[in-house]
Short mmCIF file of C-alpha atoms and ligand atoms in Angstrom, two decimals:
data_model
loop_
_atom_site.label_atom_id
_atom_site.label_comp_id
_atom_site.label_asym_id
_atom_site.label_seq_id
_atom_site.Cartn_x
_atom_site.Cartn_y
_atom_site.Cartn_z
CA UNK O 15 -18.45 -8.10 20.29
CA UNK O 16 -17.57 -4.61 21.49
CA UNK O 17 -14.32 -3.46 19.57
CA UNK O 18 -12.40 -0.32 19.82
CA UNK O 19 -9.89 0.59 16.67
CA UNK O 20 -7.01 2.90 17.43
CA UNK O 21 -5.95 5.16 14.71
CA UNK O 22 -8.08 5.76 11.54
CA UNK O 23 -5.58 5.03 8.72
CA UNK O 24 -6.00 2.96 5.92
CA UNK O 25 -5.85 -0.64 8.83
CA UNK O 26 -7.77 1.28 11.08
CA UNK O 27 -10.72 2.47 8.93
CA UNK O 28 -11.19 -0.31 6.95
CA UNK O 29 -11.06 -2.90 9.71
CA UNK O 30 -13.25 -1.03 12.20
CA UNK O 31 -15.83 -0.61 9.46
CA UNK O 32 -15.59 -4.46 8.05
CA UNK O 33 -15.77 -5.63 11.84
CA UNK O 34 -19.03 -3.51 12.17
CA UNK O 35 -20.75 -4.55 8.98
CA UNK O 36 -19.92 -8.55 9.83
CA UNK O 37 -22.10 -7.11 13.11
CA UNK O 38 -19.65 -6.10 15.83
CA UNK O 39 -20.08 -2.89 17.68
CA UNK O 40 -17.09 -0.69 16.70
CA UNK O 41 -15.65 2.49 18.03
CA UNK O 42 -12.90 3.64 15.83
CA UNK O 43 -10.45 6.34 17.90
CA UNK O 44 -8.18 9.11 16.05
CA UNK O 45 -6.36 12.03 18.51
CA UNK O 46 -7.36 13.88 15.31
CA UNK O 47 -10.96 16.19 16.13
CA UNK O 48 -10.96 17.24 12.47
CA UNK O 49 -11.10 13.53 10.89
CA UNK O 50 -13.28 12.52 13.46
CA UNK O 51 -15.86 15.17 12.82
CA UNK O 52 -15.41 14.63 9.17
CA UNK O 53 -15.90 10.68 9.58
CA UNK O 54 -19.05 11.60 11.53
CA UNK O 55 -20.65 13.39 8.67
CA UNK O 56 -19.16 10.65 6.25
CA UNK O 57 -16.43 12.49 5.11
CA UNK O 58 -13.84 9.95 4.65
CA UNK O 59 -10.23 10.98 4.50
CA UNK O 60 -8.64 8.50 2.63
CA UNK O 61 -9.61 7.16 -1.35
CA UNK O 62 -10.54 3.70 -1.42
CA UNK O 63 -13.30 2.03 -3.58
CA UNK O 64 -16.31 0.82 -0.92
CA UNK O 65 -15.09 2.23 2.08
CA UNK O 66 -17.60 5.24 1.86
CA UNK O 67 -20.87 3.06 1.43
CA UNK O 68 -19.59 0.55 3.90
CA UNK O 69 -18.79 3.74 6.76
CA UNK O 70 -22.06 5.35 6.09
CA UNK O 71 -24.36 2.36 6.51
CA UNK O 72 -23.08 0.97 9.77
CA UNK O 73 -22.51 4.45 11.22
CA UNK O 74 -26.66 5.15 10.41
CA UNK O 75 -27.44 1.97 12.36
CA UNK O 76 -25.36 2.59 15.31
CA UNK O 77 -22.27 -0.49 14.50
CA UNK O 78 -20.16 1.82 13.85
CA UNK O 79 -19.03 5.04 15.84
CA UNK O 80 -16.29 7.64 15.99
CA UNK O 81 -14.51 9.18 19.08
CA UNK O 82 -11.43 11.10 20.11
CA UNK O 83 -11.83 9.76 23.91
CA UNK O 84 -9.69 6.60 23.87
CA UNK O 85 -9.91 6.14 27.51
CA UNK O 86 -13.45 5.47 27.55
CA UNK O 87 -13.75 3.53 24.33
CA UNK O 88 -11.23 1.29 25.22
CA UNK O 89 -12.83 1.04 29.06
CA UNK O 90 -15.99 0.21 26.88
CA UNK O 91 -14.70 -2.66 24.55
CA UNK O 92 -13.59 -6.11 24.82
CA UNK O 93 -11.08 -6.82 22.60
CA UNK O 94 -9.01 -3.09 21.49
CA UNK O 95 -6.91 -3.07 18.18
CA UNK O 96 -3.76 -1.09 17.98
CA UNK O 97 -3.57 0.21 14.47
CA UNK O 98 -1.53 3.04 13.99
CA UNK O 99 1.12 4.43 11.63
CA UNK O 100 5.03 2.73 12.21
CA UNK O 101 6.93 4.72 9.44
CA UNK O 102 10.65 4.54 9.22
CA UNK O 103 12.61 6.50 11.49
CA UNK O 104 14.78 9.37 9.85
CA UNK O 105 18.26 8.15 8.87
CA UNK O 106 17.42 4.71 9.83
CA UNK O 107 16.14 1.90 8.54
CA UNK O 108 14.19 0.91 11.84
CA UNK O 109 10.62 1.61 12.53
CA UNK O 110 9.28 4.66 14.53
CA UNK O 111 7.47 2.47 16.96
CA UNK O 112 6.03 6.18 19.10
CA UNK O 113 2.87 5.74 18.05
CA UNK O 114 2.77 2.60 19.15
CA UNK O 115 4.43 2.70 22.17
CA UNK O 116 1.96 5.83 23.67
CA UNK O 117 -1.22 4.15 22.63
CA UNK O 118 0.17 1.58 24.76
CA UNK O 119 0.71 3.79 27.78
CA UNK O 120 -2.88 4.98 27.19
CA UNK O 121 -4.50 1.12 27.12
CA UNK O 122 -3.27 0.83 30.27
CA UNK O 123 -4.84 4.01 31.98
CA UNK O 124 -8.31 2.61 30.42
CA UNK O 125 -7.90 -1.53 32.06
CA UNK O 126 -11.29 -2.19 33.49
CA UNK O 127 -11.94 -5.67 32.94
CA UNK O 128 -10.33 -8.67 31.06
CA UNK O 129 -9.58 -7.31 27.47
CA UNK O 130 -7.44 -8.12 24.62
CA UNK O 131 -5.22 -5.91 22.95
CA UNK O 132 -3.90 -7.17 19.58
CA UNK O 133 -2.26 -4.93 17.68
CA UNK O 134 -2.39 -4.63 13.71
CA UNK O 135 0.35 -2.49 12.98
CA UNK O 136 2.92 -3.83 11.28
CA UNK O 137 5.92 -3.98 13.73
CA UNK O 138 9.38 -5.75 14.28
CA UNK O 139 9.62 -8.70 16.21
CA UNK O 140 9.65 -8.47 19.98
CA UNK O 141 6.87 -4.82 19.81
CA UNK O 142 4.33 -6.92 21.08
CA UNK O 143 6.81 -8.42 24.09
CA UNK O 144 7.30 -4.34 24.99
CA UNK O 145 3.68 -3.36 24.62
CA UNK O 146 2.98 -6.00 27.50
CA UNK O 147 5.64 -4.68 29.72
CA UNK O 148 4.09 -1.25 28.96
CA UNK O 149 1.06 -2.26 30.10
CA UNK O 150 2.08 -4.49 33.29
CA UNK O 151 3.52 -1.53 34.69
CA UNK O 152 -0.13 -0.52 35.47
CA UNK O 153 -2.28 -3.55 35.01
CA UNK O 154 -1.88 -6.59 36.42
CA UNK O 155 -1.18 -9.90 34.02
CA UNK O 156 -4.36 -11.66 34.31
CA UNK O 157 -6.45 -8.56 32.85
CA UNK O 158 -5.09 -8.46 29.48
CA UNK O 159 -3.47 -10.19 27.01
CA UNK O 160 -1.38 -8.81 23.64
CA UNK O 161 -1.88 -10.71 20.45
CA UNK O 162 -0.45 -9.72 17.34
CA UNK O 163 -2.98 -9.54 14.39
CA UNK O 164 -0.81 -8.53 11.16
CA UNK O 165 -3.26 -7.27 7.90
CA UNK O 166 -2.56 -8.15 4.32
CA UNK O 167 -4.40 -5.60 3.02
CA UNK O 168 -3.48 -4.08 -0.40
CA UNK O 169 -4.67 -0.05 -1.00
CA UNK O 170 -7.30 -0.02 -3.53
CA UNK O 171 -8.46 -3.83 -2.55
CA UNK O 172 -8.78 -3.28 1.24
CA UNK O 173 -12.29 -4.06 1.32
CA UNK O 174 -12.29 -7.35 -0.56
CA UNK O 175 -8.72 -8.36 0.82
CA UNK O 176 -10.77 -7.77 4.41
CA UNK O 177 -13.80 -10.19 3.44
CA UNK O 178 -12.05 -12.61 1.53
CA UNK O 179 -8.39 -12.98 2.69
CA UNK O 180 -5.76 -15.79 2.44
CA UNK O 181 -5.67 -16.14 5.68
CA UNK O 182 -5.95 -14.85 9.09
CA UNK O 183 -2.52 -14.53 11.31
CA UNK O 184 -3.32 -14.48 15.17
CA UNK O 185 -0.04 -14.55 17.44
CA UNK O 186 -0.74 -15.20 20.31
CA UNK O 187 1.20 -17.02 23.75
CA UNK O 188 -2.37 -17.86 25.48
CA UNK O 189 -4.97 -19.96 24.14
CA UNK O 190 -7.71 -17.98 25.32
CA UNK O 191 -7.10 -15.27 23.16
CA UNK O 192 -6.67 -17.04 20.36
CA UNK O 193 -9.94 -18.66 20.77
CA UNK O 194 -12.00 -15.35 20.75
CA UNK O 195 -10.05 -14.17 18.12
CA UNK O 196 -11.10 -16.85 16.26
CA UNK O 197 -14.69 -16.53 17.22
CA UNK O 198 -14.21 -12.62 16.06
CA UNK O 199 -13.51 -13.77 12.41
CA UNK O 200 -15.52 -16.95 11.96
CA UNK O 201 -17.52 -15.06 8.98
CA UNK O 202 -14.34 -14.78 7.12
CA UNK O 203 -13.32 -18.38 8.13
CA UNK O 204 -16.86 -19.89 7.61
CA UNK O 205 -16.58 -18.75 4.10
CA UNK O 206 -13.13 -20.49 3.37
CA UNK O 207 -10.31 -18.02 4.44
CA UNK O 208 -7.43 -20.25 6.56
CA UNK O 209 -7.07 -19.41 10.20
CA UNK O 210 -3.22 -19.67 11.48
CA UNK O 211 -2.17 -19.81 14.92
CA UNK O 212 1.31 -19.07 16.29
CA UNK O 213 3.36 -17.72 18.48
CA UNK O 214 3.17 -13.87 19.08
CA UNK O 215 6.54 -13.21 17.97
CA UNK O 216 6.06 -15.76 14.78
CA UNK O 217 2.88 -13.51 13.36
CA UNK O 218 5.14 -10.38 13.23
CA UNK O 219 7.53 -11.76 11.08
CA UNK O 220 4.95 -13.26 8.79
CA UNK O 221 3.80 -9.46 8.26
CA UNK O 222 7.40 -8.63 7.07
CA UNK O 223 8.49 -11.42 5.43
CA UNK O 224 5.32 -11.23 3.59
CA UNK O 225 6.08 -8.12 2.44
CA UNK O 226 9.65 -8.46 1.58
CA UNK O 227 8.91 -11.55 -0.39
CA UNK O 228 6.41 -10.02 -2.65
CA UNK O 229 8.62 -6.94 -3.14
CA UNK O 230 11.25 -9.54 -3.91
CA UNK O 231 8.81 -11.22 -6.62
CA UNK O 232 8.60 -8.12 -8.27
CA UNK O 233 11.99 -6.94 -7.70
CA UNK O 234 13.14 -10.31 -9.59
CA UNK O 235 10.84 -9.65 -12.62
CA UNK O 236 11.45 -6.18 -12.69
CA UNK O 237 14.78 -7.10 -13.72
CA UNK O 238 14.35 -10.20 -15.69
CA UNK O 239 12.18 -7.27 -17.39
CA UNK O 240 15.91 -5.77 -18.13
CA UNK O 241 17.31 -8.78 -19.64
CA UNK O 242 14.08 -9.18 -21.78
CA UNK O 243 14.56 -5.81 -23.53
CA UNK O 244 17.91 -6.23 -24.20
CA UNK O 245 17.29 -9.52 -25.72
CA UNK O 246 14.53 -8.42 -27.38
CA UNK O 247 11.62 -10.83 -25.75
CA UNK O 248 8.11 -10.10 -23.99
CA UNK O 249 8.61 -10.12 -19.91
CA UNK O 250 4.72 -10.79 -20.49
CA UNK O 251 5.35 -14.15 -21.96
CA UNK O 252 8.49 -15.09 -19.10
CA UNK O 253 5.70 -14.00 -16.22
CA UNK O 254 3.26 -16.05 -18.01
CA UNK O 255 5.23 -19.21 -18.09
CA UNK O 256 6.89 -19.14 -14.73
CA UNK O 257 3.81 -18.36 -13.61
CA UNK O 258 1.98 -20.91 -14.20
CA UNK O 259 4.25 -23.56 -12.08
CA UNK O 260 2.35 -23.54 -9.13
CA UNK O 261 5.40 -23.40 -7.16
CA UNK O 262 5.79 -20.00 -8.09
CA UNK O 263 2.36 -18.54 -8.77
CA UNK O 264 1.37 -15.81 -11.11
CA UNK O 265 0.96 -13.13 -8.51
CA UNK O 266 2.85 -10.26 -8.64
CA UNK O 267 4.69 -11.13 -11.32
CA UNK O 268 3.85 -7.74 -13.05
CA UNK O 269 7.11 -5.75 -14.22
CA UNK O 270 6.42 -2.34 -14.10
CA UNK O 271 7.89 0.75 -12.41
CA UNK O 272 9.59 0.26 -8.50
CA UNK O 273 7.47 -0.53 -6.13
CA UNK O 274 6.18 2.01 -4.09
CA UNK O 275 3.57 2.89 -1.26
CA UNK O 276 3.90 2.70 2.14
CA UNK O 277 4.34 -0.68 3.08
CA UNK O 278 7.40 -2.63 0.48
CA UNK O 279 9.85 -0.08 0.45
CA UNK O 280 9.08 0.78 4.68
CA UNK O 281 8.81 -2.83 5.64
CA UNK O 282 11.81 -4.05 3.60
CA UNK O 283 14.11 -1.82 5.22
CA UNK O 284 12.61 -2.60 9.06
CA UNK O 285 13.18 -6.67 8.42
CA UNK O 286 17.17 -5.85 7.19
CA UNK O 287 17.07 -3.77 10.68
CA UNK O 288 15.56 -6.58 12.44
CA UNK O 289 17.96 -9.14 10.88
CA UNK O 290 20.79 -6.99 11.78
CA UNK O 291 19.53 -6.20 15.62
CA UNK O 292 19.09 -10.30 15.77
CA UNK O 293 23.04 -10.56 13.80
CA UNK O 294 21.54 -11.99 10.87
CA UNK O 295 22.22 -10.90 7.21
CA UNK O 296 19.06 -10.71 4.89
CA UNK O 297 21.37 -10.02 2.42
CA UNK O 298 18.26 -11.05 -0.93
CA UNK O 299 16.15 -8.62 0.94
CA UNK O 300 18.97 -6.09 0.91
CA UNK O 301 19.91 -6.42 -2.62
CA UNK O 302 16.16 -6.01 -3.17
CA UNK O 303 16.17 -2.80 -1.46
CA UNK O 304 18.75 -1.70 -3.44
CA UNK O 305 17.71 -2.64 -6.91
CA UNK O 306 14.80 -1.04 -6.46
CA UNK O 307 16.85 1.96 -5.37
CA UNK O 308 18.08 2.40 -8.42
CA UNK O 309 15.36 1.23 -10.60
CA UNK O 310 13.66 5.00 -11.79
CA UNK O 311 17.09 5.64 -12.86
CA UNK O 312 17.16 3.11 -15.25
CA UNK O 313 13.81 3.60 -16.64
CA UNK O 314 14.67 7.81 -16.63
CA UNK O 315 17.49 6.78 -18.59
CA UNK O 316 15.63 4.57 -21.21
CA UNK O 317 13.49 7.12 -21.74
CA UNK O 318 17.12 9.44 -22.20
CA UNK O 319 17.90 6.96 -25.04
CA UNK O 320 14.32 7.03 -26.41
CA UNK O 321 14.31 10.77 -26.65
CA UNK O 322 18.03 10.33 -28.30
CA UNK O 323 19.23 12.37 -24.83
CA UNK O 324 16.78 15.03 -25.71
CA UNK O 325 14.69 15.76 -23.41
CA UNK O 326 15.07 19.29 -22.76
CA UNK O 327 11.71 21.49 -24.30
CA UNK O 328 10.14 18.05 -24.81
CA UNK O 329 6.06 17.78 -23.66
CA UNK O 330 5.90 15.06 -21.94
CA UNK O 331 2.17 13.39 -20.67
CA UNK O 332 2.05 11.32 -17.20
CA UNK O 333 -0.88 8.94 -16.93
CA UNK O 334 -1.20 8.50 -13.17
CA UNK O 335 1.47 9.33 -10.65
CA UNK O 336 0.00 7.56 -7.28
CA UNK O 337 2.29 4.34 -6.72
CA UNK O 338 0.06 2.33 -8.18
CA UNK O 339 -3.81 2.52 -9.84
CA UNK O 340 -6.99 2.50 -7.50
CA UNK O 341 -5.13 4.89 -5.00
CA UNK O 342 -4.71 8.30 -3.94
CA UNK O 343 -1.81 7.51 -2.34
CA UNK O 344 1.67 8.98 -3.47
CA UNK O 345 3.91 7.57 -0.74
CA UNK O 346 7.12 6.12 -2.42
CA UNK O 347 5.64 6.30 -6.00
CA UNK O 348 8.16 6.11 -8.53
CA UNK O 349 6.49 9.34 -10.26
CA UNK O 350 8.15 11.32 -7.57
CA UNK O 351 11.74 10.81 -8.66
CA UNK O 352 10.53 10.35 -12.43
CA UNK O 353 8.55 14.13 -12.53
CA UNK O 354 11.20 15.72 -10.70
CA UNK O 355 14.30 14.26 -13.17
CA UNK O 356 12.75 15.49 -16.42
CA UNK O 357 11.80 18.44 -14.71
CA UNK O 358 15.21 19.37 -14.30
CA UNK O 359 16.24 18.59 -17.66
CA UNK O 360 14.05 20.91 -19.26
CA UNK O 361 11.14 18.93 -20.28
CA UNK O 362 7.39 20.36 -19.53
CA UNK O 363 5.12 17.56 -17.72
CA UNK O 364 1.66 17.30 -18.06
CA UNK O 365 -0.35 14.74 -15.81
CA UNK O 366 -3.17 13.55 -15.10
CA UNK O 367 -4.19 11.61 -12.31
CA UNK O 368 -8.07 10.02 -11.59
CA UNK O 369 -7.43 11.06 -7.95
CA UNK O 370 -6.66 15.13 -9.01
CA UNK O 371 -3.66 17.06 -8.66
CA UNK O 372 -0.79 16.45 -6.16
CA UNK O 373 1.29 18.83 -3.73
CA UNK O 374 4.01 17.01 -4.09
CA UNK O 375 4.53 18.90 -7.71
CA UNK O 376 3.54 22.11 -6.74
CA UNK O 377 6.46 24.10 -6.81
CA UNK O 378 8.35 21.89 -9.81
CA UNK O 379 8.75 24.05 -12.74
CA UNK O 380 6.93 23.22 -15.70
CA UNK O 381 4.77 20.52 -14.12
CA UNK O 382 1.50 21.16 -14.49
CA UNK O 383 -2.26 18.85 -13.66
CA UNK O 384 -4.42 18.54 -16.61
CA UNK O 385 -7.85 18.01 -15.77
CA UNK O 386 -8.40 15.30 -18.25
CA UNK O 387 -6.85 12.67 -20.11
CA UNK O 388 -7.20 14.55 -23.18
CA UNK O 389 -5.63 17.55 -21.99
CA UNK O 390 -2.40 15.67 -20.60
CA UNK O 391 -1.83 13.84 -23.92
CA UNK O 392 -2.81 17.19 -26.26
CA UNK O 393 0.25 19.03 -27.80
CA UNK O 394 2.94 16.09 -26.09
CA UNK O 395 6.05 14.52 -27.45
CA UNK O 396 5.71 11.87 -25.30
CA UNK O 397 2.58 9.95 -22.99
CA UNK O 398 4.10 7.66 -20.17
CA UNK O 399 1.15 5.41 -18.75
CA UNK O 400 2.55 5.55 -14.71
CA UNK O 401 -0.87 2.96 -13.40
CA UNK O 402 -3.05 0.66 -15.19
CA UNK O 403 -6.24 2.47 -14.06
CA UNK O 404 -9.11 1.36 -16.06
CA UNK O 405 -9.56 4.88 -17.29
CA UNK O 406 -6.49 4.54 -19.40
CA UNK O 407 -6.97 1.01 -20.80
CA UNK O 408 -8.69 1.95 -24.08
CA UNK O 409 -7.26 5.68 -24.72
CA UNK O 410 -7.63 6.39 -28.25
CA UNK O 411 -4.71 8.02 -29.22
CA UNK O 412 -4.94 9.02 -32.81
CA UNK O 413 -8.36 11.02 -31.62
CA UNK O 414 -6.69 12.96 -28.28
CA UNK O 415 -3.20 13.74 -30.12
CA UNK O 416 -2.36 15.14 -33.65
CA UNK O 417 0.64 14.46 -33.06
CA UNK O 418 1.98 11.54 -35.78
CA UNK O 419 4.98 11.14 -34.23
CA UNK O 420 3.87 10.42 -30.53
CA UNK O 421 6.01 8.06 -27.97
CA UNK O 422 4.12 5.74 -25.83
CA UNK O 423 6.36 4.96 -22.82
CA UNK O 424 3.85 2.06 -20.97
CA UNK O 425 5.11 1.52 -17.98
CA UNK O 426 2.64 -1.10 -16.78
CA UNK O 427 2.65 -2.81 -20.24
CA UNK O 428 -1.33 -2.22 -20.73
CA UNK O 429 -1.40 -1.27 -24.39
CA UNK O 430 -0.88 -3.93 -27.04
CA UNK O 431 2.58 -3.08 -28.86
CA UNK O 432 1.34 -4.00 -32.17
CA UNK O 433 -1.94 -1.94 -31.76
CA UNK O 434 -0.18 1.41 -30.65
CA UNK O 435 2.38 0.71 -34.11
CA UNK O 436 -0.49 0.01 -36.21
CA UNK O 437 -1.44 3.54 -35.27
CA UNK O 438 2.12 4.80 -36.43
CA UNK O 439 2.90 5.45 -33.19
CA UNK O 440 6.16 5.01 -31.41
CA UNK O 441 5.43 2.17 -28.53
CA UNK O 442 7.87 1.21 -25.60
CA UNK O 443 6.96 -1.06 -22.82
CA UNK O 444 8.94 -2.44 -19.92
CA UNK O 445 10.92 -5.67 -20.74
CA UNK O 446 9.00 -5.71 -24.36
C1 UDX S 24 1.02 -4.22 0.07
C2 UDX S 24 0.70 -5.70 0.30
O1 UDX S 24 0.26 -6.29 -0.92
C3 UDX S 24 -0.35 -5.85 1.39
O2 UDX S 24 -0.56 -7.22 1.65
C4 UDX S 24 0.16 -5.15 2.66
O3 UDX S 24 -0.78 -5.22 3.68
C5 UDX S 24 0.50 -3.71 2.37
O4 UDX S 24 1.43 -3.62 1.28
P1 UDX S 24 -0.09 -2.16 -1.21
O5 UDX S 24 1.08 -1.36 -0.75
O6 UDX S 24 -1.45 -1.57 -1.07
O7 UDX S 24 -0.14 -3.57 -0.44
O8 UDX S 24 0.12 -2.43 -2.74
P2 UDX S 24 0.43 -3.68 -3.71
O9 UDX S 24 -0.74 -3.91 -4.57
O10 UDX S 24 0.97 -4.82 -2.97
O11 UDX S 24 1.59 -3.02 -4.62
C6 UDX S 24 2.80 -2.54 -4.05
C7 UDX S 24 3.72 -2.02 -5.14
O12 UDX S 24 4.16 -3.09 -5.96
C8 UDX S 24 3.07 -1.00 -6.07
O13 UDX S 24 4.01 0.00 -6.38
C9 UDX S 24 2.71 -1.83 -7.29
O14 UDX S 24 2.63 -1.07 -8.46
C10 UDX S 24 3.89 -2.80 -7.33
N1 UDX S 24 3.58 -4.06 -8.04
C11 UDX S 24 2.69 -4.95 -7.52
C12 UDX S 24 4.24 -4.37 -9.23
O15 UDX S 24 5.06 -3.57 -9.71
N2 UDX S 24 4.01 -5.55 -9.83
C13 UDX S 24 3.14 -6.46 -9.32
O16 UDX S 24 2.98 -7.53 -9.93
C14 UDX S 24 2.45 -6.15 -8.13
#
């Protein structure tokens, strides 16, 4: 089939170049000449493990193309997917739906033929009942239809979440659509992901409540994690053995730092907004919001308490500071209230990240990259492991740090406790 993907992001990228490799032809559109020009030569502006191979090879036999003209790719495909950014507004906690909204307006300059426009983005209920008034203002009914396509896939994973998903969510109020849509991802269906039909609006709540479930999952362990420490228990072996009743599924069950990137903390927010517009209190998803909120502040003061509310001169080693490992992405990461904090009190931050250094720290004082693992944990006081990257998994401690008395503050509770003491180091994990 002849597809046309709107916006290059993370959704956009991945899908387009997934659709082409399963044998579609794909044009993926950006308003943005520079990316374009740099996907052309293979230059791929976002990290994520695959995606590069994957562009390369179906761009070199013609599946796969890139263009700034979205008129004419659109008036060349059959089925167009809308899959661009819907952050939160400022000072609210709705969704900037702009984007969305003015690739709308263009789809229906470019209405040749019968075509299908399903969008991907992850929007509030009723966006896809305003993209089709959009586009009846120019186009009549019977030439297109909107169906709402929602992606579950996870930064760092895309490419396997793509080819081997849960399921597929098509919304959709005509049949017709839902039948090519179908025919679209019979490779993924053929090899055992589940294929759900529903209504247009139904498909953009599953997105959300998706979303704000899993943040909720993690939200609840995050602070059974709490209890745990205070008790003096593993959160390891409470995740292990609620886990395993099947009602509740192991997944996700991973204390750890607040959760970050850019879909939990965005899309939590835009489903309390959508309860509220529809006079409905989410009031879980709201205390989920908020415990999250507040949850670097806890962990900023453990480490206070650690330091015995010393922090000031201490050398203190980051491992990681994206949101989470397998990313270069620092939207909402935890590391950005963390860094700044013990900035301010006087402590001197090394960190490393497998993804290089980060503008976001720039202009802190006494932050500084280190170009390698070794380097971060040299000469510190204290090593907090931020992501379970692989790289860090097997750090040897006693040979990259003199230092007898060195903290290990592991945030994604990677190291065994009893290993790091055997070393005579100082070990602290969360809810351990
Ligand atoms: C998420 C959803 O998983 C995906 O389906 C959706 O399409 C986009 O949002 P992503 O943001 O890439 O994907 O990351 P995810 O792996 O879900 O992690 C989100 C946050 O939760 C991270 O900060 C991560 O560290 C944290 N997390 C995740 C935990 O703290 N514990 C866990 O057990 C799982």
């Amino acid at each position: 089939m002849k597809l046309c993907m709107i916006g290059t992001g993370y959704v956009g990228l991945v899908s387009g170049a997934c659709f082409s490799d399963l044998g579609n032809d794909v044009i993926c559109v950006d308003k943005d000449l520079i990316k374009i020009n740099n996907l052309k030569k293979g230059i791929i502006p976002i990290y994520e493990p695959g995606l590069e191979e994957l562009v390369l090879k179906n761009y070199k036999n013609k599946r796969l193309n890139f263009s700034t003209d979205l008129i004419n790719s659109v008036k060349k495909s059959d089925i167009v997917f809308i899959c661009v950014g819907t952050p939160t507004k400022k000072n609210s906690n709705k969704a900037d739906l702009s984007q969305v909204y003015t690739v709308g307006r263009e789809i229906s300059k470019s209405i040749n033929k019968f075509k299908i426009i399903v969008n991907k983005s992850t929007v509030p209920v009723t966006t896809g009942d305003e993209i089709e008034k959009i586009i009846a203002k120019k186009v009549n009914k019977k030439n297109f239809s909107v169906v709402s396509n929602p992606e579950f896939l996870r930064e760092g994973e895309a490419i396997r979440d793509f080819i081997y998903p849960d399921r597929i969510v098509v919304g959709s109020n005509e049949e017709k659509s839902t039948r090519i849509l179908k025919n679209l991802y019979s490779p993924l269906v053929s090899k055992g992901a589940k294929f759900q039909s529903t209504k247009r609006r139904a498909a953009e709540l599953i997105k959300y409540a998706s979303n704000a479930f899993l943040a909720t999952k993690i939200t609840f362990i995050n602070e059974i994690a709490n209890l745990c420490e205070k008790i003096g228990i593993d959160v390891e072996d409470i995740s292990i053995g609620i886990g395993l009743d099947k009602r509740i599924g192991s997944r996700f069950l991973r204390a750890g730092p607040a959760y970050g990137g850019s879909c939990f903390p965005k899309d939590t927010k835009a489903i309390v907004s959508t309860g509220d517009q529809f006079r409905t209190n989410l009031s879980v998803i709201k205390s989920v919001i908020k415990s999250n909120k507040s949850r670097s502040d806890l962990l900023a003061k453990r480490l206070s308490l650690i330091l015995k509310n010393n922090i000031n001169n201490k050398t203190i080693s980051f491992l990681g500071v994206t949101f989470k490992a397998n990313t270069d992405d620092m939207r909402d990461s935890s590391s950005l209230k963390l860094i700044p904090y013990l900035s301010k009190k006087g402590a001197k931050i090394k960190y490393y990240d497998p993804t290089g250094s980060k503008k976001e720290f720039d202009k802190l004082k006494n932050v500084e990259f280190s170009k390698t693992i070794k380097d971060s944990i040299n000469n510190s006081d204290v090593v907090i492991l931020h992501t379970d990257w692989n790289d860090f998994k097997s750090i040897n401690f006693k040979k990259f740090s003199k230092n007898k008395k060195l903290i290990i503050y592991d945030m994604r509770n990677i190291f065994s406790p009893s290993k790091i003491k055997k070393l005579g180091l100082k070990y602290f994990g969360i809810g351990r």
